[in-house]
Tab-separated table of N, CA and C in Angstrom:
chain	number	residue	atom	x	y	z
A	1	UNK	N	-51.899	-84.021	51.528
A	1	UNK	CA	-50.459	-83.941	51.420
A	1	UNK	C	-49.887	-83.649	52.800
A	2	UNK	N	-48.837	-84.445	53.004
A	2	UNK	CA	-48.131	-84.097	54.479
A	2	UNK	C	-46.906	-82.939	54.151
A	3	UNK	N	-46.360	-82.425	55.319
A	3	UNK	CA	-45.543	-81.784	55.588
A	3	UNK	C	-44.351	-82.145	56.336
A	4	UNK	N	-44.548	-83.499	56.741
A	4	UNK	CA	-43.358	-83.750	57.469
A	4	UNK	C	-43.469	-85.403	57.508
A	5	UNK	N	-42.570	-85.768	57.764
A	5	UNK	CA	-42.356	-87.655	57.800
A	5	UNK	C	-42.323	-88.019	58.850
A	6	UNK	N	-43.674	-89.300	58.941
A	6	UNK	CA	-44.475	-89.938	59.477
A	6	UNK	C	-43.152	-91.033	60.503
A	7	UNK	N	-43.064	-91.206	61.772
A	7	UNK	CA	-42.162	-91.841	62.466
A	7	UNK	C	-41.640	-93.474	62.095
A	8	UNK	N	-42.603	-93.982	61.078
A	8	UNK	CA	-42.536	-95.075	60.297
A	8	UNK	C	-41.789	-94.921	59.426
A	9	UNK	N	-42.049	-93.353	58.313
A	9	UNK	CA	-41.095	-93.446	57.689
A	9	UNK	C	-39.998	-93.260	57.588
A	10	UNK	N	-39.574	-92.977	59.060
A	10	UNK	CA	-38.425	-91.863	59.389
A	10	UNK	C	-37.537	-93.270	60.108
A	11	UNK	N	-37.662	-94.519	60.447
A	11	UNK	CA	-37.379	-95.653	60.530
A	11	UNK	C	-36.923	-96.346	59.425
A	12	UNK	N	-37.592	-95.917	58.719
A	12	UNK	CA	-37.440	-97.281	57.308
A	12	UNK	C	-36.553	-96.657	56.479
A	13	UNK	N	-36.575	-95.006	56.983
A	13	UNK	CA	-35.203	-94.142	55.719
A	13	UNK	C	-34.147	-94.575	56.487
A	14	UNK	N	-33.847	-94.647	57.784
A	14	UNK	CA	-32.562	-94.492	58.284
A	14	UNK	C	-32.053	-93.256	58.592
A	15	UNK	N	-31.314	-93.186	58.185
A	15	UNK	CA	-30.138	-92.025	57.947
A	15	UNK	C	-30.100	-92.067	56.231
A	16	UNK	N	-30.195	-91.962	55.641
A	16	UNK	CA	-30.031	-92.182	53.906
A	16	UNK	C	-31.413	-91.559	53.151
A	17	UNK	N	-31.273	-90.289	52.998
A	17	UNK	CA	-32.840	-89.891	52.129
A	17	UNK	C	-32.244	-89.654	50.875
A	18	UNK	N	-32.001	-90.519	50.234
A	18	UNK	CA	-31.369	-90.989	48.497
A	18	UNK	C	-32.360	-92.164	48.119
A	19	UNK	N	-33.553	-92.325	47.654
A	19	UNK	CA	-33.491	-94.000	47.375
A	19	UNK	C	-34.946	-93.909	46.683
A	20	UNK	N	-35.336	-94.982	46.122
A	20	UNK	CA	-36.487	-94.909	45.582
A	20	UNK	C	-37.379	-96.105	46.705
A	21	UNK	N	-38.755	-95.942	46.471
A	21	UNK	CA	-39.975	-97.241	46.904
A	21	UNK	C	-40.440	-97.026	45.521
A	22	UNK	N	-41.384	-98.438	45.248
A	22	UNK	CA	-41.807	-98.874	44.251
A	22	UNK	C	-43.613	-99.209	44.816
A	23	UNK	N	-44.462	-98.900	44.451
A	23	UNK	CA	-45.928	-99.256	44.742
A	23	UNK	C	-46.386	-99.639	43.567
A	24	UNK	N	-47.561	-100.819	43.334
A	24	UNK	CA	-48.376	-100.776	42.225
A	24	UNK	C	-49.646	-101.196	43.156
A	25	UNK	N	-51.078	-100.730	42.304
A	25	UNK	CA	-51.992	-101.460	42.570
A	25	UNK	C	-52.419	-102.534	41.878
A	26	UNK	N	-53.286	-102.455	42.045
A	26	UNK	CA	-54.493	-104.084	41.409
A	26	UNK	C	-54.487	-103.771	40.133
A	27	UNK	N	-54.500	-105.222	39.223
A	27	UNK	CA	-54.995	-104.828	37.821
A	27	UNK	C	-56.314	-104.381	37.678
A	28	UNK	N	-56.900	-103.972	36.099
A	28	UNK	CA	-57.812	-103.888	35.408
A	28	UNK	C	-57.518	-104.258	34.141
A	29	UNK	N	-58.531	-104.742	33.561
A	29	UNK	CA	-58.829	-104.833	32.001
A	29	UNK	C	-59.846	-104.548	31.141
A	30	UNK	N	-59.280	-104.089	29.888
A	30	UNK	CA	-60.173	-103.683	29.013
A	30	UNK	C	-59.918	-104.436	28.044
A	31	UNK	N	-61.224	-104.179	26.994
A	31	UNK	CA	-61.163	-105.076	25.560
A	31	UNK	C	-61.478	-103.849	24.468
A	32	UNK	N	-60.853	-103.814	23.124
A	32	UNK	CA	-60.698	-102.934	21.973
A	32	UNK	C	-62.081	-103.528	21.521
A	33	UNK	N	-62.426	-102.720	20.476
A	33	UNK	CA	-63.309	-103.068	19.724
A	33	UNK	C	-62.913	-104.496	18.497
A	34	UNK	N	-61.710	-104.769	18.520
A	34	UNK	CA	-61.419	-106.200	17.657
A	34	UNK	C	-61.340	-107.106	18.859
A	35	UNK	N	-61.567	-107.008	19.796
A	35	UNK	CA	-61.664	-108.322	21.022
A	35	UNK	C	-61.026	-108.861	21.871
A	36	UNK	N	-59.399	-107.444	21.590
A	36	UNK	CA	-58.012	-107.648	21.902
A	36	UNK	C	-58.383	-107.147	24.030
A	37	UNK	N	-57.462	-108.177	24.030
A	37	UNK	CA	-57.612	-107.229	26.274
A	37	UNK	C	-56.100	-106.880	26.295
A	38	UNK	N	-56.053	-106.201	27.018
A	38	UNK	CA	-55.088	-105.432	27.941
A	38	UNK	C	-55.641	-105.566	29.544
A	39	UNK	N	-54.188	-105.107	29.904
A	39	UNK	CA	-54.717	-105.216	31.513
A	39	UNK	C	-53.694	-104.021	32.234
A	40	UNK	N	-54.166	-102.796	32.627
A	40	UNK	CA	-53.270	-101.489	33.365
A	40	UNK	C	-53.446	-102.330	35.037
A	41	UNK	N	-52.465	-101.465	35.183
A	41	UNK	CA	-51.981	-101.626	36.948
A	41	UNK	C	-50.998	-99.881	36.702
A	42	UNK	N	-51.918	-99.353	37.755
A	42	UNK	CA	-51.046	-98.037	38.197
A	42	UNK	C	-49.682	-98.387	39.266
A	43	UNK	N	-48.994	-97.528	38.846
A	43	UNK	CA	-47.901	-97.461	39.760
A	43	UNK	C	-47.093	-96.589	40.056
A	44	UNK	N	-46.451	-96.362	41.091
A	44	UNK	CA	-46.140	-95.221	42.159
A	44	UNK	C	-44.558	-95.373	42.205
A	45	UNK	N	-43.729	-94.225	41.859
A	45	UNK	CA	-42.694	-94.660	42.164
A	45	UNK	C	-41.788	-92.888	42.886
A	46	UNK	N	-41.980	-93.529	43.905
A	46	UNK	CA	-41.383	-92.153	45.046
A	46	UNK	C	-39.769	-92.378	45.240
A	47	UNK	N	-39.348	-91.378	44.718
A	47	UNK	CA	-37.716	-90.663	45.036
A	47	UNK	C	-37.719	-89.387	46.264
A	48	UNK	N	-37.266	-89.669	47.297
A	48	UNK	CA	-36.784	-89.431	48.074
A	48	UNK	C	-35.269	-89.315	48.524
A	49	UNK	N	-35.322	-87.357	48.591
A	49	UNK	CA	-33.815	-87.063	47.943
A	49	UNK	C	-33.162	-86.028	48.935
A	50	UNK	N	-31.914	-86.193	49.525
A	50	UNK	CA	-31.801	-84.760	50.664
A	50	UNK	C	-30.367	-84.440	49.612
A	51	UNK	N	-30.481	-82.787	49.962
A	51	UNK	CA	-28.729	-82.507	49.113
A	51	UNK	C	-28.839	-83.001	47.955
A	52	UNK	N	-29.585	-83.056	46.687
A	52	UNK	CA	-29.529	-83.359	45.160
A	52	UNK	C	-29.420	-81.407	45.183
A	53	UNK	N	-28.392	-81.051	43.908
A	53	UNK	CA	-29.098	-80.111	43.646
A	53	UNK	C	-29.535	-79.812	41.898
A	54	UNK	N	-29.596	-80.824	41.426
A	54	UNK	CA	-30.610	-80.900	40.241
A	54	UNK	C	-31.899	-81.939	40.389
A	55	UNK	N	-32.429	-81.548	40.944
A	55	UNK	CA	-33.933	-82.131	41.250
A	55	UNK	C	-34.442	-82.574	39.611
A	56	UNK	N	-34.710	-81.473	39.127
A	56	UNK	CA	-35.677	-82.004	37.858
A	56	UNK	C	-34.845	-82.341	36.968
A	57	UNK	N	-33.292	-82.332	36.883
A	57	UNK	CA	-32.427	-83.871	36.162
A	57	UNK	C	-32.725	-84.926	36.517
A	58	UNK	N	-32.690	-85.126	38.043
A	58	UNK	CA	-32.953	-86.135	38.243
A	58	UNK	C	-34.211	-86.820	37.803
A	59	UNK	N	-36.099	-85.964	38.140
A	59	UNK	CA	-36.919	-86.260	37.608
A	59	UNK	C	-36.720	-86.907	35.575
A	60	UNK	N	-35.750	-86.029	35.133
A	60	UNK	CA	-35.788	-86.300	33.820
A	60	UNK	C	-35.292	-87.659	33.367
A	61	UNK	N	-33.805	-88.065	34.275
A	61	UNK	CA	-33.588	-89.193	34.449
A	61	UNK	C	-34.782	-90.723	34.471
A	62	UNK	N	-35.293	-90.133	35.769
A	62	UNK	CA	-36.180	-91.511	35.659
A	62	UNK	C	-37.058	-91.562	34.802
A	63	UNK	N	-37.504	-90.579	33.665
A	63	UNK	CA	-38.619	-90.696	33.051
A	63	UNK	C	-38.180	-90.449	31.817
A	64	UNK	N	-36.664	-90.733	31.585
A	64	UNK	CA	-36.278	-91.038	30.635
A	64	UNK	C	-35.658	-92.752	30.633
A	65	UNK	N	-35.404	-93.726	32.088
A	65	UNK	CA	-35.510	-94.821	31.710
A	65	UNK	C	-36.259	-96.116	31.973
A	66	UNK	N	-37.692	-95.081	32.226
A	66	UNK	CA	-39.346	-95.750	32.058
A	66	UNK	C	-39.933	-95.398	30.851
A	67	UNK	N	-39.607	-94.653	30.272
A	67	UNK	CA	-40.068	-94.150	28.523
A	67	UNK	C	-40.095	-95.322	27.922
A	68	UNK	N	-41.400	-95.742	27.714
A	68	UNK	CA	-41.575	-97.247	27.053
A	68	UNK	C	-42.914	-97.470	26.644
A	69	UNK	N	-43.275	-98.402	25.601
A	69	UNK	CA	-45.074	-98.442	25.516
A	69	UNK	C	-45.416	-99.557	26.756
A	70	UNK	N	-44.848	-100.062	27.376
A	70	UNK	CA	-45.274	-100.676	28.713
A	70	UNK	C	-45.639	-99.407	29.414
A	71	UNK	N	-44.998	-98.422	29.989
A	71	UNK	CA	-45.419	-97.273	30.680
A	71	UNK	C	-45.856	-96.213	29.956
A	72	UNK	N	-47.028	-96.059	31.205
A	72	UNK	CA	-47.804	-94.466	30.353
A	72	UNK	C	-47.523	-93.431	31.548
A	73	UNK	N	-46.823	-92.595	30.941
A	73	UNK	CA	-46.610	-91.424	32.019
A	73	UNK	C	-47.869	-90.473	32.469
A	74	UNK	N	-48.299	-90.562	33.831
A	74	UNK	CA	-48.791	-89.465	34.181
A	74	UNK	C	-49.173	-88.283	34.736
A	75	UNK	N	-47.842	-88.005	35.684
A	75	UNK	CA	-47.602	-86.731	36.368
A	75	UNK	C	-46.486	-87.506	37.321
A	76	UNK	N	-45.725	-86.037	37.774
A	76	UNK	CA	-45.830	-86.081	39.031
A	76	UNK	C	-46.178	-85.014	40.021
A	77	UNK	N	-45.438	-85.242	41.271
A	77	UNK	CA	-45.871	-84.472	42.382
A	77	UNK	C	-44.827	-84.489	43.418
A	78	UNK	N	-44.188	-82.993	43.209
A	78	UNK	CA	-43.018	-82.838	44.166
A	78	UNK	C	-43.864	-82.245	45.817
A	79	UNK	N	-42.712	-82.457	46.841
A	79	UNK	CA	-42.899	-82.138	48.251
A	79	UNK	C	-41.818	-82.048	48.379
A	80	UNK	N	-41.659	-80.900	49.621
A	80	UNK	CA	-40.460	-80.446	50.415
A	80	UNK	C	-40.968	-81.124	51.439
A	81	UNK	N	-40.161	-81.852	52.439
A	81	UNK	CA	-40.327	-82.861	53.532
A	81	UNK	C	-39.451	-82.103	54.593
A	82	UNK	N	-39.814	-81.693	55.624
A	82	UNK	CA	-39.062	-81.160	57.179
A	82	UNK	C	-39.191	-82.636	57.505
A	83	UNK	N	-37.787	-82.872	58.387
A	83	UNK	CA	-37.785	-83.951	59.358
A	83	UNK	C	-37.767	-83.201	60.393
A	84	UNK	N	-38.594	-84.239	61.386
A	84	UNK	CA	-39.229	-83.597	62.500
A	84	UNK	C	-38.380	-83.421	63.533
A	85	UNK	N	-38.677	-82.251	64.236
A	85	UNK	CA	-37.117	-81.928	64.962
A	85	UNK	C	-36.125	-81.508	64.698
A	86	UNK	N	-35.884	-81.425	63.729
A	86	UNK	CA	-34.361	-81.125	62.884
A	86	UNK	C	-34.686	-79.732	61.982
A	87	UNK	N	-33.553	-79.216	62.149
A	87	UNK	CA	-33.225	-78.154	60.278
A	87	UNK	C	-33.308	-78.751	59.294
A	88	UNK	N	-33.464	-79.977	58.552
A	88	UNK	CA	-33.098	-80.626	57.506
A	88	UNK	C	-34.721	-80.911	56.609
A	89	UNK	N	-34.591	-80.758	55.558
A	89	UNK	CA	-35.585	-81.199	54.622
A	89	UNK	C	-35.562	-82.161	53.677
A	90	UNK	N	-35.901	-82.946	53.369
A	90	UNK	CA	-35.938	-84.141	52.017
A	90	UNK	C	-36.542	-83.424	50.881
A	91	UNK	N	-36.438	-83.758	49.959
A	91	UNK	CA	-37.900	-83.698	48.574
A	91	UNK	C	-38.251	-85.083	48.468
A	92	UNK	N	-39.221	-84.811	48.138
A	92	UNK	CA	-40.063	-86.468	48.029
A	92	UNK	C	-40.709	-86.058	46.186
A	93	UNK	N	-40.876	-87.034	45.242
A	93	UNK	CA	-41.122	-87.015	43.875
A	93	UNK	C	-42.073	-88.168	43.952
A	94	UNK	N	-42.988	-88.094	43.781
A	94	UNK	CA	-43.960	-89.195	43.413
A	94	UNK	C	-44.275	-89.277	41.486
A	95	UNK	N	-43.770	-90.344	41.267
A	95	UNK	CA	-43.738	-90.197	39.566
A	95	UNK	C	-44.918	-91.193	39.559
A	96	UNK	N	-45.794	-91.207	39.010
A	96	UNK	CA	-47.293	-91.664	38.567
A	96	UNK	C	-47.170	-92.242	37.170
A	97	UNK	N	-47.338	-93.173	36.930
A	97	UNK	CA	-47.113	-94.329	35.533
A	97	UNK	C	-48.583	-95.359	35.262
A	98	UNK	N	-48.887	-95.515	34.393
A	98	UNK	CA	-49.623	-96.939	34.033
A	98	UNK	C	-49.034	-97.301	33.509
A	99	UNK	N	-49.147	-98.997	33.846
A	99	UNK	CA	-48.099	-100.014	33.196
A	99	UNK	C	-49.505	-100.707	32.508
A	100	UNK	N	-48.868	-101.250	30.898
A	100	UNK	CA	-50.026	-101.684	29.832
A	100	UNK	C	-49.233	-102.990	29.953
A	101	UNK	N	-50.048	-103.870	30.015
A	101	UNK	CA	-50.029	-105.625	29.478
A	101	UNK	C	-50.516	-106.255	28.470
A	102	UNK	N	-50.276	-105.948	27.594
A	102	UNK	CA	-51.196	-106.239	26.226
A	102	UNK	C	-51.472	-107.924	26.269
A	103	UNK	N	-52.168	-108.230	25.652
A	103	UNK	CA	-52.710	-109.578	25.738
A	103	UNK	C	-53.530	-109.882	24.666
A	104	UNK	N	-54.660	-111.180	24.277
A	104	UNK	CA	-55.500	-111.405	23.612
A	104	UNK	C	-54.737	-111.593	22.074
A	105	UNK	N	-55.464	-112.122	21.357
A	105	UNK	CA	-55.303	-112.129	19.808
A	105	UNK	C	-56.479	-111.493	18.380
């Protein structure tokens, strides 16, 4: 876990620490015992926030409009972020999901 934002990311925020990134990885698949596949892909979805002061509304927000049997919730993971040089801090929220693809007959 870092403590402070990386000069890449401190480029790509701008001036604006309000916003979400979106990550997924690679699929996988499995098969049920009737022969049915599915296929998960994890995915990452980081909120990056300066001056909110309901943090875990906000968390409740997004994981109230990913609440779905496509997504499986599975944690997250808050950080306090110093920008470097400065008085100022971000929070960073990493919300952790599997996304299900159902498939097969």
């Amino acid at each position: 876990m870092q403590d402070f934002l990386s000069n890449d990311e401190k480029k790509s925020l701008g001036d604006n620490y309000n916003y979400f990134i979106v990550e997924e990885d690679g699929f996988n698949s499995t098969i049920d015992e009737k022969g049915k596949y599915s296929f998960t892909q994890n995915v990452y979805i980081t909120f990056y926030s300066e001056n909110r002061e309901n943090l875990t509304g906000d968390q409740l927000d997004v994981l109230s409009l990913l609440h779905s049997s496509v997504f499986r919730f599975r944690g997250t993971e808050v950080n306090h972020l110093k920008l470097e040089n400065q008085d100022r801090f971000i929070d960073q929220v990493i919300f952790s999901f599997t996304r299900i693809i159902r498939g097969g007959c």
